[in-house]
Amino acid sequence: MADHIPLHPVPRSTQRRTAYYTSVPAAQRHNRYQVEDESSHLDEMPLMMSEEGFENDESDYHTLPRARVSHRKRGLEWFICGGWKFLCASCCDWLINICRRKKELKARTVWLGCPEKCEEKYPRNAIKNQKYNFFTFIPGVLYEQFKFFLNLYFLVVSCSQFVPALKIGYLYTYWAPLGFVLAVTMVREAVDEFRRYQRDKEMNSQLYSKLTIRGKVQVKSSDIQVGDLIIVEKNQRIPSDMVFLRTSEKTGSCFIRTDQLDGETDWKLKVAVSCTQRLPALGDLFSISAYVYAQKPQLDIHSFEGTFTREDSDPTIHESLSIENTLWASTVVASGTVIGVVIYTGKETRSVMNTSNPKNKVGLLDLELNQLTKALFLALVALSIVMVTLQGFVGPWYRNLFRFLLLFSYIIPISLRVNLDMGKAAYGWMIMKDDNIPGTVVRTSTIPEELGRLVYLLTDKTGTLTQNEMIFKRLHLGTVSYGTDTMDEIQNHIVNSYSQMHSQSSGNSTSSTPSRKVQSSAPKVRKTVSSRIHEAVKAIALCHNVTPVYESHAGVTGETEYAEVDQNFSDENRTYQASSPDEVALVQWTESVGLTLVNRDLTSMQLKSPGGQILTYYILQVFPFTSESKRMGIIVRDESTGEITFYMKGADVAMSTIVQYNDWLEEECGNMAREGLRTLVVAKKSLTEEQYQDFENRYNQAKLSIHDRALKVAAVVESLEREMELLCLTGVEDQLQADVRPTLEMLRNAGIKIWMLTGDKLETATCIAKSSHLVSRTQDIHIFRPVISRGEAHLELNAFRRKHDCALVISGDSLEVCLKYYEHEFVELACQCPAVVCCRCSPTQKAHIVKLLQHHTGKRTCAIGDGGNDVSMIQAADCGIGIEGKEGKQASLAADFSITQFKHIGRLLMVHGRNSYKRSAALGQFVMHRGLIISTMQAVFSSVFYFASIPLYQGFLMVGYATIYTMFPVFSLVLDQDVKPEMALLYPELYKDLTKGRSLSFKTFLIWVLISIYQGGILMYGALLLFESEFVHVVAISFTALIFTELLMVALTIRTWHWLMVVAEFFSLGCYVASLAFLNEYFGIGRVSFGAFLDVAFITTVTFLWKVSAITVVSCLPLYILKYLKRKFSPPSYSKLTS
């Protein structure tokens, strides 16, 4: 098959492929494709793309999946359907790109402590989350507003009033509402923007110590420049990307926490540049002439290439710099004080390059209403054309057509936007005032309805689902298992075994060593539980990479200094440092059962026994943990006996083949994993002096070889890793956040699909997915094998396709490969899974996954996270939720909603999401109904009066109708709720109905249109029928009946009454009755030309009252009956629960 693969040159990826073909030996290559060929015969279920895909040129691969999705018709239809918007947007983008030509990123030479020597101008080191600046604010907000068809339409209508021939009524009837809408929007945006500015300012004004020739100076984070020497204290955020020059730690290295950058929980060890670390004092950094050469800024947070050069020494010192010499911005120093030279600032730092620009989010409900307003506009044009046609196209008919368009312009109500925007503000206020979810902040007030429409929830793991605090839970010795409640037994065993040893060694102190020798050569007896516990605990206390640190509070200079351990191993001020929190948990546990790690340096470590003796062990070799080997080992020599022991701990996959045969390990590992514990297998092997010497020689030789060094070293170590004695199995729990399990279960029952995207390791991610019940106990987990080529991805996807109802776990690299070749197919398969876990995801990858889901499914997505590495994902999602974590506020600041605990998301979606969506849908449709009913009356009026284009109601009546007479009752719909909050949380299944979008659709809209036409017709014809004698009173009668109808309709729509609603109804009625008395000149027909004024005497007559009542009853009663029948015969799902 290898021979059939044509290698067409593809401009972009030729080199990489050629390299592959040259690097893989021909036989192996042929072999590999042979395997693929065989398996392709086995594959009865090819992917949606045929096998011939392999014969295609690779350049097609990038386009295959997308081609199907984005095939659209062009031409006039395209232009009308949104092409004009696309063209405008393209032009704007082109203009913006010309204005802000991106500066090319270049490699740089940075002189230590001399920012003025920089050849280029680098960006300011300021954090900026704002959308606008001082100049772009007004144009930006106006563009965002008039992008909506609704507002653009009003702008055109209002402007038309400046043309005398088209003028209908007063200018203020059109401009006042429009001005009000814009004012409200601008104020709201300005407040949001100002808050963002304040939050950025707080971050930018954090103070740091900068080293200058004259000593230390305090400098703001935003004023840091490339070339500055910055001092960062323990637990302080690193303000910009730096090269690590020196540290207060004696070892010349320090730990940093990177969970804000990549989401990984383990601390990273960073190493200072040795040339500067060796300098005697801090000030000497200025006495040397040195510079750092750094590559150009990049996205990749896991790589860096640079050199450090000191010129004034003889010979010139060159040191190569790699990722371990860097301190990236947004990470936190975990130990000691560090000094670094700044190499990248602001926009060029790794953390900022990995975050995307915030986009303006528009809710789905707003888009749906925008579609409905377009439909209304078409109805408006049709109605106007019908009117002009019935007139018979006499005179200047096009002018009449335009006048009709303006007369009926109330079909599209301007108050729709005002009401909705005020509604959104009200929902935001309700969310923030909810005592059940304290500390919740609404940062984007325009999209509360989105919370009710979510289908996909993408969550981070570290700090969001877990607390990132490890607790030792279980020790299993094969025959006996100890849990948290039986740890005191272990403590007793340890105390006893050490006191026995102590008495033994003191009893025969003269001949202690020989007696031990005799012991070891005795025949093997079955060990007692006590001795096995002793061995296991000792192994856990020795096999690790943890360093105890003592902080003495007697620092002279006010800085925390790390005292040399003056045999003062007091427990109060001891803290442990390690690259992984698991290891710290294990060492803290051995301390709790009596065996304490008190000191460690490069060559030895000291343990304190329960009796207070200090036991010293010499460290001969350490084999660190790597993601490939999944295990770590250490060889130690006991000072008192001279015994050499090789201890090892690692993942069960790696260790099961290394330890001696046993029948319990696999089963117990499975049990612990199901409980969500992270398991480690601990084993040991005793070595004789000769065995160790032989090993050491081979090991050193392997380390010196030039070719395949890593392979040779691994082979030597593996020679030791045979037939090791299995000591125990440990289980450590990464504590989940409060109530994560019930919350995830609730969300799953609500029909929300949950994806976990994490930067952490595959094992950890799978473990948490199980313990948090993201994957239920009965479900299988399909772990997607690592793939690197197209063929492998094809086979692996086919394997996955055969599985049903199982969760998917995939790593970031494999995901990249699948998306490159089979994007459409992969997303389709993944979306059918009940849960998906992506591990080892970079921040940009997280955002990419969100966009993929939006693009392929068209459903609403929500992202939730707590770290800086989640910002891109939060900004890309339709609705971003940030958690204020221990590690800073970066995510919560960038999010649309900020919460304090993961469990609050349940109430936020089930209760507030539901209410916001339902209320806005009711409010929007009601406001449209209010406009339609008055337009129907105008149409009936005009057709009765020989199709005259004159208004039925005068300016003030129209404005009053939309505001003071009906606004409060209509707006009080934002207090309505169909289900009590307790019910919504108890039956999350109710949420599924919302995602179908049935509360606001063309169907419900048409029902409202029919109601409006029916009521408008009844009101107008009724008024004309009953008032033949006093024709002048038509306006008063019809308008009064209209107001009554509206108030009754609000009452009909409400599902749960609130006292404010009742107040609003009566207040509006009062306002109307009062205005009848004072504004009587408005109740004539047309202008005063009809000569009719209204006398108060007429309003108070019984005829007026019964006729108004009759019309109102005819217009409303049928609807009440219909509603009652519908409630009785097809009740909505929620009413079944409430009854």
Short mmCIF file of C-alpha atoms in Angstrom, two decimals, residues 770-1110:
data_model
loop_
_atom_site.label_atom_id
_atom_site.label_comp_id
_atom_site.label_asym_id
_atom_site.label_seq_id
_atom_site.Cartn_x
_atom_site.Cartn_y
_atom_site.Cartn_z
CA LYS A 770 -15.09 8.90 37.71
CA SER A 771 -14.99 10.34 41.21
CA SER A 772 -17.09 13.38 40.29
CA HIS A 773 -19.61 11.07 38.57
CA LEU A 774 -19.09 12.96 35.33
CA VAL A 775 -18.98 9.42 33.95
CA SER A 776 -21.58 7.30 35.75
CA ARG A 777 -20.50 4.01 37.31
CA THR A 778 -22.24 1.86 34.73
CA GLN A 779 -20.70 3.58 31.72
CA ASP A 780 -17.63 2.38 29.90
CA ILE A 781 -14.76 4.72 29.19
CA HIS A 782 -13.15 4.63 25.77
CA ILE A 783 -9.60 5.95 25.96
CA PHE A 784 -8.65 7.21 22.51
CA ARG A 785 -5.20 5.87 21.69
CA PRO A 786 -2.51 8.42 20.82
CA VAL A 787 -2.52 8.93 17.04
CA ILE A 788 -0.07 10.86 14.91
CA SER A 789 -1.01 10.12 11.31
CA ARG A 790 -4.11 10.12 9.19
CA GLY A 791 -4.33 6.35 8.90
CA GLU A 792 -4.08 5.83 12.66
CA ALA A 793 -6.78 8.40 13.27
CA HIS A 794 -9.01 6.63 10.74
CA LEU A 795 -8.64 3.25 12.44
CA GLU A 796 -9.05 4.66 15.93
CA LEU A 797 -12.22 6.55 14.96
CA ASN A 798 -13.65 3.36 13.50
CA ALA A 799 -12.87 1.52 16.73
CA PHE A 800 -14.60 4.28 18.67
CA ARG A 801 -17.64 4.19 16.36
CA ARG A 802 -18.39 0.59 17.34
CA LYS A 803 -18.73 1.52 21.01
CA HIS A 804 -22.14 2.61 22.25
CA ASP A 805 -23.00 4.87 25.16
CA CYS A 806 -19.48 5.21 26.44
CA ALA A 807 -17.55 8.25 27.57
CA LEU A 808 -14.61 9.41 25.49
CA VAL A 809 -11.20 10.35 26.89
CA ILE A 810 -8.79 11.91 24.40
CA SER A 811 -5.54 13.83 24.66
CA GLY A 812 -4.94 17.22 23.06
CA ASP A 813 -2.41 15.92 20.50
CA SER A 814 -4.68 13.14 19.21
CA LEU A 815 -7.53 15.62 19.07
CA GLU A 816 -5.46 17.92 16.85
CA VAL A 817 -4.78 15.06 14.40
CA CYS A 818 -8.45 14.02 14.28
CA LEU A 819 -9.60 17.57 13.69
CA LYS A 820 -7.06 18.08 10.95
CA TYR A 821 -8.36 15.21 8.83
CA TYR A 822 -11.80 14.21 10.11
CA GLU A 823 -13.22 17.27 11.83
CA HIS A 824 -16.85 16.75 10.88
CA GLU A 825 -16.87 13.02 11.62
CA PHE A 826 -15.07 13.39 14.93
CA VAL A 827 -17.37 16.10 16.25
CA GLU A 828 -20.43 14.11 15.19
CA LEU A 829 -19.20 11.03 17.07
CA ALA A 830 -18.11 12.98 20.14
CA CYS A 831 -21.46 14.77 20.38
CA GLN A 832 -23.22 11.43 20.75
CA CYS A 833 -21.18 10.61 23.87
CA PRO A 834 -22.74 11.16 27.28
CA ALA A 835 -19.48 12.77 28.46
CA VAL A 836 -16.16 13.75 26.89
CA VAL A 837 -12.85 14.34 28.65
CA CYS A 838 -10.02 16.13 26.82
CA CYS A 839 -6.74 16.11 28.71
CA ARG A 840 -3.47 17.94 28.05
CA CYS A 841 -5.36 20.79 26.35
CA SER A 842 -3.64 24.10 25.75
CA PRO A 843 -5.69 27.28 26.40
CA THR A 844 -6.09 27.91 22.66
CA GLN A 845 -7.22 24.32 22.12
CA LYS A 846 -9.94 24.75 24.71
CA ALA A 847 -11.29 27.78 22.86
CA HIS A 848 -11.03 25.88 19.57
CA ILE A 849 -13.20 23.04 20.92
CA VAL A 850 -15.86 25.55 22.01
CA LYS A 851 -15.93 27.11 18.53
CA LEU A 852 -16.13 23.66 16.92
CA LEU A 853 -19.20 22.76 18.96
CA GLN A 854 -20.86 26.07 18.11
CA HIS A 855 -20.06 25.66 14.42
CA HIS A 856 -21.10 22.01 14.03
CA THR A 857 -24.08 21.73 16.35
CA GLY A 858 -25.45 25.26 16.30
CA LYS A 859 -26.36 24.75 19.97
CA ARG A 860 -25.55 27.12 22.83
CA THR A 861 -22.37 26.44 24.78
CA CYS A 862 -21.28 27.48 28.24
CA ALA A 863 -17.71 27.40 29.54
CA ILE A 864 -16.79 27.43 33.21
CA GLY A 865 -13.31 27.75 34.70
CA ASP A 866 -11.26 29.41 37.39
CA GLY A 867 -7.77 29.98 35.98
CA GLY A 868 -6.01 32.21 33.49
CA ASN A 869 -5.77 29.19 31.17
CA ASP A 870 -9.59 29.14 30.89
CA VAL A 871 -10.02 32.75 29.77
CA SER A 872 -9.96 31.97 26.02
CA MET A 873 -12.56 29.25 26.44
CA ILE A 874 -14.79 31.48 28.59
CA GLN A 875 -14.64 34.29 26.04
CA ALA A 876 -15.31 32.00 23.09
CA ALA A 877 -18.40 30.37 24.61
CA ASP A 878 -21.90 31.81 24.20
CA CYS A 879 -22.01 32.15 27.96
CA GLY A 880 -18.85 32.24 30.09
CA ILE A 881 -18.89 31.56 33.83
CA GLY A 882 -15.83 32.24 35.98
CA ILE A 883 -15.17 30.96 39.47
CA GLU A 884 -13.29 33.16 41.90
CA GLY A 885 -10.59 30.72 42.88
CA LYS A 886 -7.75 30.73 45.37
CA GLU A 887 -5.47 31.37 42.44
CA GLY A 888 -6.66 34.82 41.47
CA LYS A 889 -9.54 36.36 39.62
CA GLN A 890 -8.42 36.27 36.02
CA ALA A 891 -11.18 33.93 34.84
CA SER A 892 -13.90 35.53 36.91
CA LEU A 893 -12.99 38.96 35.50
CA ALA A 894 -13.15 37.81 31.89
CA ALA A 895 -16.42 35.92 32.36
CA ASP A 896 -20.00 37.03 31.78
CA PHE A 897 -21.07 35.65 35.14
CA SER A 898 -18.81 35.15 38.12
CA ILE A 899 -19.69 32.67 40.88
CA THR A 900 -17.89 31.64 44.06
CA GLN A 901 -18.52 27.86 43.94
CA PHE A 902 -19.20 25.31 41.24
CA LYS A 903 -22.42 24.12 42.91
CA HIS A 904 -24.04 27.53 42.33
CA ILE A 905 -24.19 26.82 38.61
CA GLY A 906 -27.17 24.52 39.20
CA ARG A 907 -29.38 27.27 40.56
CA LEU A 908 -27.98 29.81 38.11
CA LEU A 909 -29.15 27.72 35.14
CA MET A 910 -32.22 25.87 36.44
CA VAL A 911 -33.83 28.84 38.20
CA HIS A 912 -32.42 32.10 36.84
CA GLY A 913 -31.76 30.81 33.33
CA ARG A 914 -35.28 29.44 33.13
CA ASN A 915 -36.93 32.58 34.46
CA SER A 916 -34.89 35.00 32.34
CA TYR A 917 -35.68 33.14 29.12
CA LYS A 918 -39.37 32.53 29.84
CA ARG A 919 -39.92 36.11 30.99
CA SER A 920 -38.11 37.71 28.09
CA ALA A 921 -40.00 35.53 25.61
CA ALA A 922 -43.35 36.54 27.14
CA LEU A 923 -42.32 40.18 27.39
CA GLY A 924 -41.05 40.37 23.80
CA GLN A 925 -44.17 38.80 22.32
CA PHE A 926 -46.48 40.92 24.44
CA VAL A 927 -44.82 44.13 23.35
CA MET A 928 -45.17 43.03 19.71
CA HIS A 929 -48.83 42.25 20.34
CA ARG A 930 -49.26 45.76 21.74
CA GLY A 931 -47.92 47.27 18.52
CA LEU A 932 -49.86 44.92 16.22
CA ILE A 933 -53.22 45.60 17.85
CA ILE A 934 -52.96 49.36 17.36
CA SER A 935 -51.77 48.91 13.76
CA THR A 936 -54.78 46.66 13.05
CA MET A 937 -57.06 49.40 14.39
CA GLN A 938 -55.32 51.97 12.19
CA ALA A 939 -55.77 49.70 9.16
CA VAL A 940 -59.52 49.24 9.86
CA PHE A 941 -59.89 52.99 10.47
CA SER A 942 -58.12 53.91 7.22
CA SER A 943 -60.12 51.45 5.14
CA VAL A 944 -63.42 52.79 6.51
CA PHE A 945 -62.33 56.35 5.74
CA TYR A 946 -61.62 55.81 2.05
CA PHE A 947 -58.01 54.71 2.63
CA ALA A 948 -56.92 58.09 3.92
CA SER A 949 -53.38 58.09 5.29
CA ILE A 950 -54.18 60.02 8.46
CA PRO A 951 -53.40 58.83 11.99
CA LEU A 952 -56.18 57.51 14.22
CA TYR A 953 -54.54 58.63 17.46
CA GLN A 954 -52.55 61.81 17.97
CA GLY A 955 -48.90 62.01 19.03
CA PHE A 956 -49.32 62.10 22.77
CA LEU A 957 -51.85 59.28 22.87
CA MET A 958 -49.48 57.08 20.91
CA VAL A 959 -46.52 57.84 23.19
CA GLY A 960 -48.74 57.49 26.26
CA TYR A 961 -50.09 54.18 25.00
CA ALA A 962 -46.59 52.69 24.71
CA THR A 963 -45.37 54.19 27.99
CA ILE A 964 -47.43 55.42 30.89
CA TYR A 965 -50.72 53.62 30.18
CA THR A 966 -49.45 50.09 29.63
CA MET A 967 -45.74 50.03 30.36
CA PHE A 968 -45.81 49.05 34.03
CA PRO A 969 -48.19 46.09 33.77
CA VAL A 970 -46.37 44.79 30.68
CA PHE A 971 -42.99 45.23 32.32
CA SER A 972 -44.26 43.51 35.45
CA LEU A 973 -44.10 40.30 33.40
CA VAL A 974 -40.43 40.18 34.44
CA LEU A 975 -41.65 39.11 37.89
CA ASP A 976 -43.66 36.21 36.52
CA GLN A 977 -42.57 32.61 37.10
CA ASP A 978 -44.13 29.40 35.85
CA VAL A 979 -42.40 27.07 38.32
CA LYS A 980 -41.26 27.67 41.88
CA PRO A 981 -37.43 27.60 42.24
CA GLU A 982 -37.63 24.49 44.46
CA MET A 983 -39.55 22.66 41.73
CA ALA A 984 -37.13 23.71 39.01
CA LEU A 985 -34.22 22.32 41.07
CA LEU A 986 -36.09 19.16 42.04
CA TYR A 987 -37.07 18.33 38.45
CA PRO A 988 -34.14 19.47 36.28
CA GLU A 989 -35.78 17.60 33.36
CA LEU A 990 -37.97 20.70 32.93
CA TYR A 991 -34.87 22.45 31.57
CA LYS A 992 -34.88 20.21 28.47
CA ASP A 993 -38.01 21.97 27.18
CA LEU A 994 -36.24 25.33 27.23
CA THR A 995 -33.42 24.23 24.94
CA LYS A 996 -36.00 23.41 22.26
CA GLY A 997 -36.87 27.13 22.22
CA ARG A 998 -40.64 26.66 22.28
CA SER A 999 -41.42 29.74 24.37
CA LEU A 1000 -40.56 32.00 21.45
CA SER A 1001 -40.92 30.58 17.97
CA PHE A 1002 -42.73 31.38 14.73
CA LYS A 1003 -45.63 29.27 16.00
CA THR A 1004 -46.16 31.24 19.23
CA PHE A 1005 -45.55 34.46 17.32
CA LEU A 1006 -48.29 33.64 14.77
CA ILE A 1007 -50.71 32.88 17.60
CA TRP A 1008 -50.05 36.35 19.02
CA VAL A 1009 -50.47 37.91 15.56
CA LEU A 1010 -53.88 36.25 15.19
CA ILE A 1011 -54.92 37.41 18.67
CA SER A 1012 -53.83 40.98 17.78
CA ILE A 1013 -55.75 41.01 14.50
CA TYR A 1014 -58.86 39.60 16.19
CA GLN A 1015 -58.76 42.10 19.06
CA GLY A 1016 -57.83 45.10 16.89
CA GLY A 1017 -60.70 44.31 14.51
CA ILE A 1018 -63.25 43.84 17.31
CA LEU A 1019 -62.22 47.06 19.08
CA MET A 1020 -62.41 49.22 15.96
CA TYR A 1021 -65.50 47.71 14.36
CA GLY A 1022 -67.23 47.62 17.73
CA ALA A 1023 -66.51 51.30 18.27
CA LEU A 1024 -67.79 52.16 14.78
CA LEU A 1025 -70.94 50.03 15.10
CA LEU A 1026 -72.00 51.25 18.51
CA PHE A 1027 -71.36 54.90 17.81
CA GLU A 1028 -73.12 55.82 14.63
CA SER A 1029 -74.85 58.81 16.19
CA GLU A 1030 -71.97 60.46 17.99
CA PHE A 1031 -69.26 59.65 15.49
CA VAL A 1032 -66.79 62.04 17.09
CA HIS A 1033 -66.48 59.79 20.14
CA VAL A 1034 -64.97 56.84 18.24
CA VAL A 1035 -61.48 57.77 19.45
CA ALA A 1036 -62.41 57.99 23.10
CA ILE A 1037 -64.38 54.73 23.05
CA SER A 1038 -61.90 52.66 21.06
CA PHE A 1039 -58.88 53.95 22.97
CA THR A 1040 -60.47 53.29 26.37
CA ALA A 1041 -61.47 49.77 25.30
CA LEU A 1042 -57.95 49.25 23.97
CA ILE A 1043 -56.36 50.17 27.31
CA PHE A 1044 -58.75 47.88 29.20
CA THR A 1045 -58.03 45.03 26.78
CA GLU A 1046 -54.29 45.43 27.22
CA LEU A 1047 -54.55 45.38 31.03
CA LEU A 1048 -56.75 42.28 30.91
CA MET A 1049 -54.38 40.56 28.47
CA VAL A 1050 -51.47 41.11 30.88
CA ALA A 1051 -53.57 39.48 33.59
CA LEU A 1052 -54.25 36.59 31.20
CA THR A 1053 -50.56 36.04 30.43
CA ILE A 1054 -49.36 36.06 34.06
CA ARG A 1055 -48.81 32.61 35.59
CA THR A 1056 -47.88 33.51 39.17
CA TRP A 1057 -49.13 36.77 40.68
CA HIS A 1058 -46.85 39.12 42.56
CA TRP A 1059 -48.11 42.10 44.59
CA LEU A 1060 -46.19 44.53 42.35
CA MET A 1061 -48.14 43.27 39.34
CA VAL A 1062 -51.43 44.21 40.97
CA VAL A 1063 -50.05 47.64 41.89
CA ALA A 1064 -48.90 48.16 38.28
CA GLU A 1065 -52.33 47.24 36.86
CA PHE A 1066 -54.20 49.68 39.10
CA PHE A 1067 -51.61 52.44 38.75
CA SER A 1068 -51.87 52.34 34.95
CA LEU A 1069 -55.66 52.37 35.12
CA GLY A 1070 -55.53 55.38 37.47
CA CYS A 1071 -53.16 57.25 35.13
CA TYR A 1072 -55.49 56.66 32.20
CA VAL A 1073 -58.64 57.80 34.01
CA ALA A 1074 -56.82 60.93 35.18
CA SER A 1075 -55.64 61.75 31.68
CA LEU A 1076 -59.17 61.40 30.26
CA ALA A 1077 -60.09 64.41 32.34
CA PHE A 1078 -57.12 66.59 31.45
CA LEU A 1079 -56.12 65.69 27.91
CA ASN A 1080 -59.52 65.89 26.31
CA GLU A 1081 -58.39 67.74 23.18
CA TYR A 1082 -56.60 64.59 22.05
CA PHE A 1083 -59.73 62.49 21.87
CA GLY A 1084 -61.10 64.06 18.71
CA ILE A 1085 -60.74 62.16 15.43
CA GLY A 1086 -57.77 63.26 13.41
CA ARG A 1087 -56.66 66.86 13.86
CA VAL A 1088 -58.84 69.59 15.32
CA SER A 1089 -60.18 70.01 11.76
CA PHE A 1090 -62.96 67.60 12.72
CA GLY A 1091 -63.85 70.25 15.27
CA ALA A 1092 -64.65 67.69 17.96
CA PHE A 1093 -63.72 68.24 21.58
CA LEU A 1094 -64.53 65.77 24.27
CA ASP A 1095 -66.69 66.82 27.18
CA VAL A 1096 -66.16 65.20 30.53
CA ALA A 1097 -69.91 64.88 30.78
CA PHE A 1098 -69.93 62.27 28.01
CA ILE A 1099 -67.28 60.05 29.65
CA THR A 1100 -69.30 59.79 32.83
CA THR A 1101 -72.48 58.65 31.08
CA VAL A 1102 -73.69 55.10 31.51
CA THR A 1103 -73.82 54.54 27.74
CA PHE A 1104 -70.10 55.23 27.43
CA LEU A 1105 -69.31 52.79 30.21
CA TRP A 1106 -71.50 49.88 29.04
CA LYS A 1107 -70.39 50.23 25.43
CA VAL A 1108 -66.72 50.21 26.40
CA SER A 1109 -67.32 47.23 28.68
CA ALA A 1110 -69.19 45.34 25.95
#
